[in-house]
PDB file of N, CA and C in Angstrom:
ATOM      1  N   MET A  84      30.370  46.015  22.785  1.00  0.00           N
ATOM      2  CA  MET A  84      31.203  44.833  22.784  1.00  0.00           C
ATOM      3  C   MET A  84      30.385  43.571  23.056  1.00  0.00           C
ATOM      4  N   GLU A  85      29.420  43.679  23.961  1.00  0.00           N
ATOM      5  CA  GLU A  85      28.578  42.529  24.270  1.00  0.00           C
ATOM      6  C   GLU A  85      27.764  42.110  23.049  1.00  0.00           C
ATOM      7  N   TRP A  86      27.312  43.087  22.257  1.00  0.00           N
ATOM      8  CA  TRP A  86      26.540  42.782  21.048  1.00  0.00           C
ATOM      9  C   TRP A  86      27.389  42.033  20.032  1.00  0.00           C
ATOM     10  N   ALA A  87      28.613  42.427  19.910  1.00  0.00           N
ATOM     11  CA  ALA A  87      29.508  41.783  18.943  1.00  0.00           C
ATOM     12  C   ALA A  87      29.757  40.330  19.339  1.00  0.00           C
ATOM     13  N   ILE A  88      29.923  40.087  20.628  1.00  0.00           N
ATOM     14  CA  ILE A  88      30.140  38.717  21.096  1.00  0.00           C
ATOM     15  C   ILE A  88      28.872  37.883  20.881  1.00  0.00           C
ATOM     16  N   ALA A  89      27.706  38.471  21.149  1.00  0.00           N
ATOM     17  CA  ALA A  89      26.440  37.758  20.953  1.00  0.00           C
ATOM     18  C   ALA A  89      26.239  37.407  19.477  1.00  0.00           C
ATOM     19  N   VAL A  90      26.536  38.339  18.587  1.00  0.00           N
ATOM     20  CA  VAL A  90      26.400  38.087  17.152  1.00  0.00           C
ATOM     21  C   VAL A  90      27.384  37.010  16.717  1.00  0.00           C
ATOM     22  N   LEU A  91      28.599  37.064  17.231  1.00  0.00           N
ATOM     23  CA  LEU A  91      29.609  36.069  16.894  1.00  0.00           C
ATOM     24  C   LEU A  91      29.188  34.674  17.378  1.00  0.00           C
ATOM     25  N   VAL A  92      28.653  34.579  18.579  1.00  0.00           N
ATOM     26  CA  VAL A  92      28.198  33.297  19.119  1.00  0.00           C
ATOM     27  C   VAL A  92      27.044  32.748  18.275  1.00  0.00           C
ATOM     28  N   ILE A  93      26.105  33.603  17.906  1.00  0.00           N
ATOM     29  CA  ILE A  93      24.976  33.168  17.084  1.00  0.00           C
ATOM     30  C   ILE A  93      25.460  32.693  15.718  1.00  0.00           C
ATOM     31  N   ALA A  94      26.417  33.396  15.135  1.00  0.00           N
ATOM     32  CA  ALA A  94      26.959  33.001  13.832  1.00  0.00           C
ATOM     33  C   ALA A  94      27.665  31.653  13.928  1.00  0.00           C
ATOM     34  N   VAL A  95      28.446  31.450  14.975  1.00  0.00           N
ATOM     35  CA  VAL A  95      29.152  30.182  15.154  1.00  0.00           C
ATOM     36  C   VAL A  95      28.147  29.044  15.354  1.00  0.00           C
ATOM     37  N   LEU A  96      27.112  29.266  16.144  1.00  0.00           N
ATOM     38  CA  LEU A  96      26.089  28.241  16.354  1.00  0.00           C
ATOM     39  C   LEU A  96      25.335  27.936  15.054  1.00  0.00           C
ATOM     40  N   GLY A  97      25.071  28.955  14.263  1.00  0.00           N
ATOM     41  CA  GLY A  97      24.396  28.752  12.979  1.00  0.00           C
ATOM     42  C   GLY A  97      25.230  27.923  12.025  1.00  0.00           C
ATOM     43  N   VAL A  98      26.519  28.217  11.940  1.00  0.00           N
ATOM     44  CA  VAL A  98      27.413  27.446  11.073  1.00  0.00           C
ATOM     45  C   VAL A  98      27.521  26.009  11.577  1.00  0.00           C
ATOM     46  N   ALA A  99      27.622  25.828  12.877  1.00  0.00           N
ATOM     47  CA  ALA A  99      27.711  24.480  13.440  1.00  0.00           C
ATOM     48  C   ALA A  99      26.439  23.681  13.146  1.00  0.00           C
ATOM     49  N   ALA A 100      25.287  24.328  13.246  1.00  0.00           N
ATOM     50  CA  ALA A 100      24.024  23.643  12.954  1.00  0.00           C
ATOM     51  C   ALA A 100      23.935  23.273  11.474  1.00  0.00           C
ATOM     52  N   ALA A 101      24.392  24.163  10.596  1.00  0.00           N
ATOM     53  CA  ALA A 101      24.366  23.882   9.157  1.00  0.00           C
ATOM     54  C   ALA A 101      25.291  22.719   8.813  1.00  0.00           C
ATOM     55  N   VAL A 102      26.457  22.682   9.426  1.00  0.00           N
ATOM     56  CA  VAL A 102      27.397  21.585   9.178  1.00  0.00           C
ATOM     57  C   VAL A 102      26.813  20.272   9.699  1.00  0.00           C
ATOM     58  N   ALA A 103      26.210  20.306  10.874  1.00  0.00           N
ATOM     59  CA  ALA A 103      25.637  19.094  11.459  1.00  0.00           C
ATOM     60  C   ALA A 103      24.468  18.565  10.626  1.00  0.00           C
ATOM     61  N   ALA A 104      23.706  19.461  10.008  1.00  0.00           N
ATOM     62  CA  ALA A 104      22.559  19.056   9.199  1.00  0.00           C
ATOM     63  C   ALA A 104      22.951  18.704   7.777  1.00  0.00           C
ATOM     64  N   GLY A 105      24.202  18.868   7.442  1.00  0.00           N
ATOM     65  CA  GLY A 105      24.655  18.554   6.091  1.00  0.00           C
ATOM     66  C   GLY A 105      24.349  19.654   5.102  1.00  0.00           C
ATOM     67  N   GLY A 106      24.085  20.836   5.579  1.00  0.00           N
ATOM     68  CA  GLY A 106      23.731  21.948   4.707  1.00  0.00           C
ATOM     69  C   GLY A 106      24.917  22.621   4.060  1.00  0.00           C
ATOM     70  N   VAL A 107      26.108  22.267   4.458  1.00  0.00           N
ATOM     71  CA  VAL A 107      27.295  22.871   3.870  1.00  0.00           C
ATOM     72  C   VAL A 107      27.830  21.906   2.823  1.00  0.00           C
ATOM     73  N   GLY A 108      28.003  22.373   1.636  1.00  0.00           N
ATOM     74  CA  GLY A 108      28.513  21.513   0.571  1.00  0.00           C
ATOM     75  C   GLY A 108      27.606  21.545  -0.631  1.00  0.00           C
ATOM     76  N   GLU A 109      27.803  20.596  -1.508  1.00  0.00           N
ATOM     77  CA  GLU A 109      27.089  20.557  -2.767  1.00  0.00           C
ATOM     78  C   GLU A 109      25.755  19.835  -2.617  1.00  0.00           C
ATOM     79  N   MET A 110      24.717  20.355  -3.267  1.00  0.00           N
ATOM     80  CA  MET A 110      23.409  19.698  -3.238  1.00  0.00           C
ATOM     81  C   MET A 110      23.384  18.560  -4.248  1.00  0.00           C
ATOM     82  N   LYS A 111      22.621  17.539  -3.946  1.00  0.00           N
ATOM     83  CA  LYS A 111      22.480  16.411  -4.860  1.00  0.00           C
ATOM     84  C   LYS A 111      21.581  16.813  -6.024  1.00  0.00           C
ATOM     85  N   THR A 112      21.882  16.293  -7.206  1.00  0.00           N
ATOM     86  CA  THR A 112      21.088  16.648  -8.375  1.00  0.00           C
ATOM     87  C   THR A 112      19.769  15.899  -8.417  1.00  0.00           C
ATOM     88  N   GLU A 113      19.729  14.683  -7.925  1.00  0.00           N
ATOM     89  CA  GLU A 113      18.510  13.882  -7.929  1.00  0.00           C
ATOM     90  C   GLU A 113      17.908  13.847  -6.527  1.00  0.00           C
ATOM     91  N   PRO A 114      16.582  13.984  -6.422  1.00  0.00           N
ATOM     92  CA  PRO A 114      15.963  13.892  -5.100  1.00  0.00           C
ATOM     93  C   PRO A 114      16.066  12.473  -4.554  1.00  0.00           C
ATOM     94  N   VAL A 115      16.140  12.372  -3.258  1.00  0.00           N
ATOM     95  CA  VAL A 115      16.223  11.073  -2.601  1.00  0.00           C
ATOM     96  C   VAL A 115      14.816  10.650  -2.220  1.00  0.00           C
ATOM     97  N   ARG A 116      14.423   9.463  -2.646  1.00  0.00           N
ATOM     98  CA  ARG A 116      13.109   8.935  -2.283  1.00  0.00           C
ATOM     99  C   ARG A 116      13.326   7.898  -1.193  1.00  0.00           C
ATOM    100  N   ASP A 117      12.893   8.220  -0.014  1.00  0.00           N
ATOM    101  CA  ASP A 117      13.157   7.338   1.117  1.00  0.00           C
ATOM    102  C   ASP A 117      11.891   6.636   1.604  1.00  0.00           C
ATOM    103  N   GLY A 118      10.931   6.467   0.740  1.00  0.00           N
ATOM    104  CA  GLY A 118       9.698   5.804   1.123  1.00  0.00           C
ATOM    105  C   GLY A 118       9.909   4.324   1.393  1.00  0.00           C
ATOM    106  N   TYR A 119       9.102   3.787   2.283  1.00  0.00           N
ATOM    107  CA  TYR A 119       9.178   2.373   2.643  1.00  0.00           C
ATOM    108  C   TYR A 119       8.324   1.575   1.672  1.00  0.00           C
ATOM    109  N   ARG A 120       8.840   0.494   1.152  1.00  0.00           N
ATOM    110  CA  ARG A 120       8.066  -0.386   0.274  1.00  0.00           C
ATOM    111  C   ARG A 120       8.430  -1.832   0.585  1.00  0.00           C
ATOM    112  N   GLN A 121       7.422  -2.594   0.963  1.00  0.00           N
ATOM    113  CA  GLN A 121       7.599  -4.013   1.248  1.00  0.00           C
ATOM    114  C   GLN A 121       7.091  -4.786   0.037  1.00  0.00           C
ATOM    115  N   ASP A 122       7.971  -5.513  -0.615  1.00  0.00           N
ATOM    116  CA  ASP A 122       7.580  -6.279  -1.792  1.00  0.00           C
ATOM    117  C   ASP A 122       6.768  -7.502  -1.389  1.00  0.00           C
ATOM    118  N   LEU A 123       5.806  -7.849  -2.232  1.00  0.00           N
ATOM    119  CA  LEU A 123       4.979  -9.022  -1.972  1.00  0.00           C
ATOM    120  C   LEU A 123       5.748 -10.290  -2.318  1.00  0.00           C
ATOM    121  N   PRO A 124       5.478 -11.388  -1.606  1.00  0.00           N
ATOM    122  CA  PRO A 124       6.154 -12.649  -1.935  1.00  0.00           C
ATOM    123  C   PRO A 124       5.691 -13.167  -3.293  1.00  0.00           C
ATOM    124  N   GLN A 125       6.514 -14.006  -3.914  1.00  0.00           N
ATOM    125  CA  GLN A 125       6.200 -14.533  -5.237  1.00  0.00           C
ATOM    126  C   GLN A 125       5.164 -15.659  -5.186  1.00  0.00           C
ATOM    127  N   HIS A 126       5.045 -16.337  -4.063  1.00  0.00           N
ATOM    128  CA  HIS A 126       4.074 -17.429  -3.942  1.00  0.00           C
ATOM    129  C   HIS A 126       2.669 -16.854  -3.735  1.00  0.00           C
ATOM    130  N   PRO A 127       1.613 -17.669  -3.926  1.00  0.00           N
ATOM    131  CA  PRO A 127       0.257 -17.176  -3.665  1.00  0.00           C
ATOM    132  C   PRO A 127       0.145 -16.660  -2.232  1.00  0.00           C
ATOM    133  N   LEU A 128      -0.535 -15.554  -2.074  1.00  0.00           N
ATOM    134  CA  LEU A 128      -0.618 -14.920  -0.762  1.00  0.00           C
ATOM    135  C   LEU A 128      -1.413 -15.772   0.217  1.00  0.00           C
ATOM    136  N   THR A 129      -0.960 -15.757   1.449  1.00  0.00           N
ATOM    137  CA  THR A 129      -1.639 -16.472   2.524  1.00  0.00           C
ATOM    138  C   THR A 129      -2.131 -15.458   3.541  1.00  0.00           C
ATOM    139  N   GLY A 130      -2.904 -15.941   4.498  1.00  0.00           N
ATOM    140  CA  GLY A 130      -3.366 -15.060   5.559  1.00  0.00           C
ATOM    141  C   GLY A 130      -2.209 -14.467   6.346  1.00  0.00           C
ATOM    142  N   ALA A 131      -1.167 -15.265   6.560  1.00  0.00           N
ATOM    143  CA  ALA A 131       0.007 -14.773   7.293  1.00  0.00           C
ATOM    144  C   ALA A 131       0.704 -13.656   6.518  1.00  0.00           C
ATOM    145  N   ASP A 132       0.760 -13.785   5.184  1.00  0.00           N
ATOM    146  CA  ASP A 132       1.366 -12.725   4.374  1.00  0.00           C
ATOM    147  C   ASP A 132       0.604 -11.417   4.550  1.00  0.00           C
ATOM    148  N   LEU A 133      -0.723 -11.505   4.584  1.00  0.00           N
ATOM    149  CA  LEU A 133      -1.524 -10.296   4.738  1.00  0.00           C
ATOM    150  C   LEU A 133      -1.383  -9.698   6.131  1.00  0.00           C
ATOM    151  N   GLN A 134      -1.239 -10.547   7.143  1.00  0.00           N
ATOM    152  CA  GLN A 134      -1.069 -10.032   8.498  1.00  0.00           C
ATOM    153  C   GLN A 134       0.273  -9.339   8.673  1.00  0.00           C
ATOM    154  N   GLU A 135       1.285  -9.775   7.944  1.00  0.00           N
ATOM    155  CA  GLU A 135       2.616  -9.175   8.048  1.00  0.00           C
ATOM    156  C   GLU A 135       2.793  -7.972   7.125  1.00  0.00           C
ATOM    157  N   LEU A 136       1.860  -7.743   6.226  1.00  0.00           N
ATOM    158  CA  LEU A 136       1.982  -6.686   5.230  1.00  0.00           C
ATOM    159  C   LEU A 136       1.887  -5.304   5.875  1.00  0.00           C
ATOM    160  N   ARG A 137       2.801  -4.434   5.519  1.00  0.00           N
ATOM    161  CA  ARG A 137       2.807  -3.052   5.997  1.00  0.00           C
ATOM    162  C   ARG A 137       2.999  -2.136   4.801  1.00  0.00           C
ATOM    163  N   PHE A 138       2.248  -1.041   4.775  1.00  0.00           N
ATOM    164  CA  PHE A 138       2.355  -0.067   3.699  1.00  0.00           C
ATOM    165  C   PHE A 138       3.127   1.150   4.183  1.00  0.00           C
ATOM    166  N   GLY A 139       3.806   1.798   3.253  1.00  0.00           N
ATOM    167  CA  GLY A 139       4.490   3.040   3.573  1.00  0.00           C
ATOM    168  C   GLY A 139       3.471   4.139   3.842  1.00  0.00           C
ATOM    169  N   VAL A 140       3.759   4.996   4.799  1.00  0.00           N
ATOM    170  CA  VAL A 140       2.861   6.088   5.150  1.00  0.00           C
ATOM    171  C   VAL A 140       3.327   7.347   4.434  1.00  0.00           C
ATOM    172  N   THR A 141       2.379   8.044   3.811  1.00  0.00           N
ATOM    173  CA  THR A 141       2.689   9.287   3.115  1.00  0.00           C
ATOM    174  C   THR A 141       1.911  10.421   3.761  1.00  0.00           C
ATOM    175  N   LEU A 142       2.014  11.583   3.168  1.00  0.00           N
ATOM    176  CA  LEU A 142       1.354  12.760   3.721  1.00  0.00           C
ATOM    177  C   LEU A 142      -0.156  12.562   3.825  1.00  0.00           C
ATOM    178  N   ARG A 143      -0.746  11.894   2.836  1.00  0.00           N
ATOM    179  CA  ARG A 143      -2.198  11.709   2.820  1.00  0.00           C
ATOM    180  C   ARG A 143      -2.619  10.328   3.294  1.00  0.00           C
ATOM    181  N   GLY A 144      -1.811   9.634   4.027  1.00  0.00           N
ATOM    182  CA  GLY A 144      -2.166   8.299   4.510  1.00  0.00           C
ATOM    183  C   GLY A 144      -1.213   7.266   3.958  1.00  0.00           C
ATOM    184  N   TYR A 145      -1.755   6.131   3.548  1.00  0.00           N
ATOM    185  CA  TYR A 145      -0.918   5.075   2.983  1.00  0.00           C
ATOM    186  C   TYR A 145      -0.579   5.395   1.537  1.00  0.00           C
ATOM    187  N   ALA A 146       0.525   4.846   1.078  1.00  0.00           N
ATOM    188  CA  ALA A 146       0.947   5.043  -0.309  1.00  0.00           C
ATOM    189  C   ALA A 146      -0.060   4.344  -1.223  1.00  0.00           C
ATOM    190  N   MET A 147      -0.798   5.127  -1.983  1.00  0.00           N
ATOM    191  CA  MET A 147      -1.898   4.581  -2.782  1.00  0.00           C
ATOM    192  C   MET A 147      -1.429   3.571  -3.815  1.00  0.00           C
ATOM    193  N   ASP A 148      -0.272   3.789  -4.413  1.00  0.00           N
ATOM    194  CA  ASP A 148       0.195   2.847  -5.430  1.00  0.00           C
ATOM    195  C   ASP A 148       0.480   1.480  -4.825  1.00  0.00           C
ATOM    196  N   GLN A 149       0.981   1.446  -3.592  1.00  0.00           N
ATOM    197  CA  GLN A 149       1.243   0.167  -2.932  1.00  0.00           C
ATOM    198  C   GLN A 149      -0.066  -0.559  -2.625  1.00  0.00           C
ATOM    199  N   VAL A 150      -1.041   0.173  -2.110  1.00  0.00           N
ATOM    200  CA  VAL A 150      -2.335  -0.428  -1.778  1.00  0.00           C
ATOM    201  C   VAL A 150      -3.021  -0.919  -3.050  1.00  0.00           C
ATOM    202  N   ASP A 151      -2.968  -0.132  -4.116  1.00  0.00           N
ATOM    203  CA  ASP A 151      -3.583  -0.540  -5.381  1.00  0.00           C
ATOM    204  C   ASP A 151      -2.949  -1.814  -5.924  1.00  0.00           C
ATOM    205  N   ASP A 152      -1.617  -1.916  -5.839  1.00  0.00           N
ATOM    206  CA  ASP A 152      -0.930  -3.119  -6.318  1.00  0.00           C
ATOM    207  C   ASP A 152      -1.394  -4.361  -5.559  1.00  0.00           C
ATOM    208  N   VAL A 153      -1.524  -4.234  -4.242  1.00  0.00           N
ATOM    209  CA  VAL A 153      -1.960  -5.374  -3.429  1.00  0.00           C
ATOM    210  C   VAL A 153      -3.404  -5.746  -3.763  1.00  0.00           C
ATOM    211  N   LEU A 154      -4.274  -4.750  -3.924  1.00  0.00           N
ATOM    212  CA  LEU A 154      -5.669  -5.042  -4.237  1.00  0.00           C
ATOM    213  C   LEU A 154      -5.821  -5.717  -5.596  1.00  0.00           C
ATOM    214  N   VAL A 155      -5.047  -5.281  -6.580  1.00  0.00           N
ATOM    215  CA  VAL A 155      -5.099  -5.920  -7.897  1.00  0.00           C
ATOM    216  C   VAL A 155      -4.655  -7.372  -7.796  1.00  0.00           C
ATOM    217  N   ARG A 156      -3.557  -7.589  -7.082  1.00  0.00           N
ATOM    218  CA  ARG A 156      -3.050  -8.960  -6.961  1.00  0.00           C
ATOM    219  C   ARG A 156      -4.019  -9.844  -6.187  1.00  0.00           C
ATOM    220  N   LEU A 157      -4.566  -9.332  -5.093  1.00  0.00           N
ATOM    221  CA  LEU A 157      -5.526 -10.129  -4.323  1.00  0.00           C
ATOM    222  C   LEU A 157      -6.767 -10.446  -5.144  1.00  0.00           C
ATOM    223  N   GLY A 158      -7.246  -9.480  -5.908  1.00  0.00           N
ATOM    224  CA  GLY A 158      -8.409  -9.721  -6.754  1.00  0.00           C
ATOM    225  C   GLY A 158      -8.149 -10.817  -7.768  1.00  0.00           C
ATOM    226  N   GLN A 159      -6.976 -10.800  -8.374  1.00  0.00           N
ATOM    227  CA  GLN A 159      -6.635 -11.825  -9.363  1.00  0.00           C
ATOM    228  C   GLN A 159      -6.489 -13.195  -8.704  1.00  0.00           C
ATOM    229  N   GLU A 160      -5.831 -13.239  -7.537  1.00  0.00           N
ATOM    230  CA  GLU A 160      -5.656 -14.526  -6.854  1.00  0.00           C
ATOM    231  C   GLU A 160      -6.990 -15.100  -6.388  1.00  0.00           C
ATOM    232  N   ILE A 161      -7.888 -14.252  -5.924  1.00  0.00           N
ATOM    233  CA  ILE A 161      -9.206 -14.734  -5.498  1.00  0.00           C
ATOM    234  C   ILE A 161      -9.982 -15.263  -6.700  1.00  0.00           C
ATOM    235  N   ALA A 162      -9.913 -14.555  -7.824  1.00  0.00           N
ATOM    236  CA  ALA A 162     -10.598 -15.024  -9.038  1.00  0.00           C
ATOM    237  C   ALA A 162     -10.013 -16.354  -9.502  1.00  0.00           C
ATOM    238  N   ASP A 163      -8.686 -16.487  -9.446  1.00  0.00           N
ATOM    239  CA  ASP A 163      -8.048 -17.749  -9.836  1.00  0.00           C
ATOM    240  C   ASP A 163      -8.464 -18.892  -8.911  1.00  0.00           C
ATOM    241  N   ARG A 164      -8.508 -18.634  -7.610  1.00  0.00           N
ATOM    242  CA  ARG A 164      -8.909 -19.675  -6.657  1.00  0.00           C
ATOM    243  C   ARG A 164     -10.371 -20.061  -6.845  1.00  0.00           C
ATOM    244  N   ASP A 165     -11.231 -19.057  -7.083  1.00  0.00           N
ATOM    245  CA  ASP A 165     -12.642 -19.358  -7.321  1.00  0.00           C
ATOM    246  C   ASP A 165     -12.812 -20.227  -8.564  1.00  0.00           C
ATOM    247  N   ALA A 166     -12.059 -19.920  -9.612  1.00  0.00           N
ATOM    248  CA  ALA A 166     -12.142 -20.715 -10.841  1.00  0.00           C
ATOM    249  C   ALA A 166     -11.656 -22.140 -10.591  1.00  0.00           C
ATOM    250  N   LEU A 167     -10.585 -22.290  -9.826  1.00  0.00           N
ATOM    251  CA  LEU A 167     -10.065 -23.621  -9.515  1.00  0.00           C
ATOM    252  C   LEU A 167     -11.052 -24.411  -8.661  1.00  0.00           C
ATOM    253  N   ILE A 168     -11.639 -23.762  -7.673  1.00  0.00           N
ATOM    254  CA  ILE A 168     -12.631 -24.434  -6.826  1.00  0.00           C
ATOM    255  C   ILE A 168     -13.825 -24.867  -7.665  1.00  0.00           C
ATOM    256  N   ALA A 169     -14.275 -23.987  -8.542  1.00  0.00           N
ATOM    257  CA  ALA A 169     -15.417 -24.327  -9.397  1.00  0.00           C
ATOM    258  C   ALA A 169     -15.075 -25.486 -10.324  1.00  0.00           C
ATOM    259  N   GLU A 170     -13.862 -25.494 -10.841  1.00  0.00           N
ATOM    260  CA  GLU A 170     -13.440 -26.582 -11.731  1.00  0.00           C
ATOM    261  C   GLU A 170     -13.366 -27.905 -10.978  1.00  0.00           C
ATOM    262  N   LEU A 171     -12.821 -27.877  -9.766  1.00  0.00           N
ATOM    263  CA  LEU A 171     -12.655 -29.106  -8.994  1.00  0.00           C
ATOM    264  C   LEU A 171     -13.970 -29.633  -8.435  1.00  0.00           C
ATOM    265  N   THR A 172     -14.888 -28.749  -8.119  1.00  0.00           N
ATOM    266  CA  THR A 172     -16.153 -29.176  -7.523  1.00  0.00           C
ATOM    267  C   THR A 172     -17.275 -29.284  -8.537  1.00  0.00           C
ATOM    268  N   GLY A 173     -17.013 -28.906  -9.766  1.00  0.00           N
ATOM    269  CA  GLY A 173     -18.067 -28.960 -10.775  1.00  0.00           C
ATOM    270  C   GLY A 173     -19.090 -27.863 -10.579  1.00  0.00           C
ATOM    271  N   GLY A 174     -18.669 -26.748 -10.039  1.00  0.00           N
ATOM    272  CA  GLY A 174     -19.553 -25.607  -9.801  1.00  0.00           C
ATOM    273  C   GLY A 174     -19.945 -24.916 -11.095  1.00  0.00           C
ATOM    274  N   PRO A 175     -20.484 -23.707 -10.998  1.00  0.00           N
ATOM    275  CA  PRO A 175     -21.013 -22.986 -12.158  1.00  0.00           C
ATOM    276  C   PRO A 175     -20.019 -22.829 -13.305  1.00  0.00           C
ATOM    277  N   ASP A 176     -18.762 -22.780 -13.024  1.00  0.00           N
ATOM    278  CA  ASP A 176     -17.774 -22.627 -14.089  1.00  0.00           C
ATOM    279  C   ASP A 176     -17.038 -23.925 -14.372  1.00  0.00           C
ATOM    280  N   GLY A 177     -17.460 -25.015 -13.740  1.00  0.00           N
ATOM    281  CA  GLY A 177     -16.755 -26.282 -13.873  1.00  0.00           C
ATOM    282  C   GLY A 177     -17.096 -27.025 -15.152  1.00  0.00           C
ATOM    283  N   PRO A 178     -16.498 -28.214 -15.343  1.00  0.00           N
ATOM    284  CA  PRO A 178     -16.703 -28.989 -16.567  1.00  0.00           C
ATOM    285  C   PRO A 178     -18.154 -29.404 -16.785  1.00  0.00           C
ATOM    286  N   GLU A 179     -18.874 -29.748 -15.701  1.00  0.00           N
ATOM    287  CA  GLU A 179     -20.266 -30.152 -15.853  1.00  0.00           C
ATOM    288  C   GLU A 179     -21.125 -29.001 -16.339  1.00  0.00           C
ATOM    289  N   ALA A 180     -20.842 -27.795 -15.894  1.00  0.00           N
ATOM    290  CA  ALA A 180     -21.616 -26.629 -16.323  1.00  0.00           C
ATOM    291  C   ALA A 180     -21.399 -26.363 -17.800  1.00  0.00           C
ATOM    292  N   GLN A 181     -20.211 -26.648 -18.282  1.00  0.00           N
ATOM    293  CA  GLN A 181     -19.924 -26.428 -19.690  1.00  0.00           C
ATOM    294  C   GLN A 181     -20.668 -27.439 -20.556  1.00  0.00           C
ATOM    295  N   LYS A 182     -20.975 -28.614 -20.010  1.00  0.00           N
ATOM    296  CA  LYS A 182     -21.710 -29.640 -20.752  1.00  0.00           C
ATOM    297  C   LYS A 182     -23.214 -29.399 -20.689  1.00  0.00           C
ATOM    298  N   GLY A 183     -23.619 -28.495 -19.806  1.00  0.00           N
ATOM    299  CA  GLY A 183     -25.043 -28.211 -19.692  1.00  0.00           C
ATOM    300  C   GLY A 183     -25.683 -28.815 -18.463  1.00  0.00           C
ATOM    301  N   THR A 184     -24.960 -29.597 -17.671  1.00  0.00           N
ATOM    302  CA  THR A 184     -25.494 -30.171 -16.442  1.00  0.00           C
ATOM    303  C   THR A 184     -24.642 -29.708 -15.282  1.00  0.00           C
ATOM    304  N   VAL A 185     -25.302 -29.323 -14.225  1.00  0.00           N
ATOM    305  CA  VAL A 185     -24.602 -28.855 -13.037  1.00  0.00           C
ATOM    306  C   VAL A 185     -24.847 -29.847 -11.920  1.00  0.00           C
ATOM    307  N   ALA A 186     -23.796 -30.368 -11.318  1.00  0.00           N
ATOM    308  CA  ALA A 186     -23.920 -31.311 -10.204  1.00  0.00           C
ATOM    309  C   ALA A 186     -24.330 -30.552  -8.962  1.00  0.00           C
ATOM    310  N   ARG A 187     -25.346 -31.099  -8.263  1.00  0.00           N
ATOM    311  CA  ARG A 187     -25.798 -30.444  -7.028  1.00  0.00           C
ATOM    312  C   ARG A 187     -25.852 -31.422  -5.903  1.00  0.00           C
TER     313      ARG A 187
END
């Protein structure tokens, strides 16, 4: 009799745990992706934007696609700023360099 009560208690606890975990009912057809993703601002990135930036953590570290997106954007923005600085200061890529004379 004691065994029957123990088995009954274990069965009731198992069903209660399954209900609490949401295991009773229909399974969803599509997997749920609950990864964290912080979108980058539309304006040119500033130092404050980079300090506030957080990447989602995955099994192998940070989400590589998020890090790659940020690196591509930063590379492009740095290249654009370098070109603008060179144009404004008459550096190697500026108007004077295109004429054949470089201001020093």
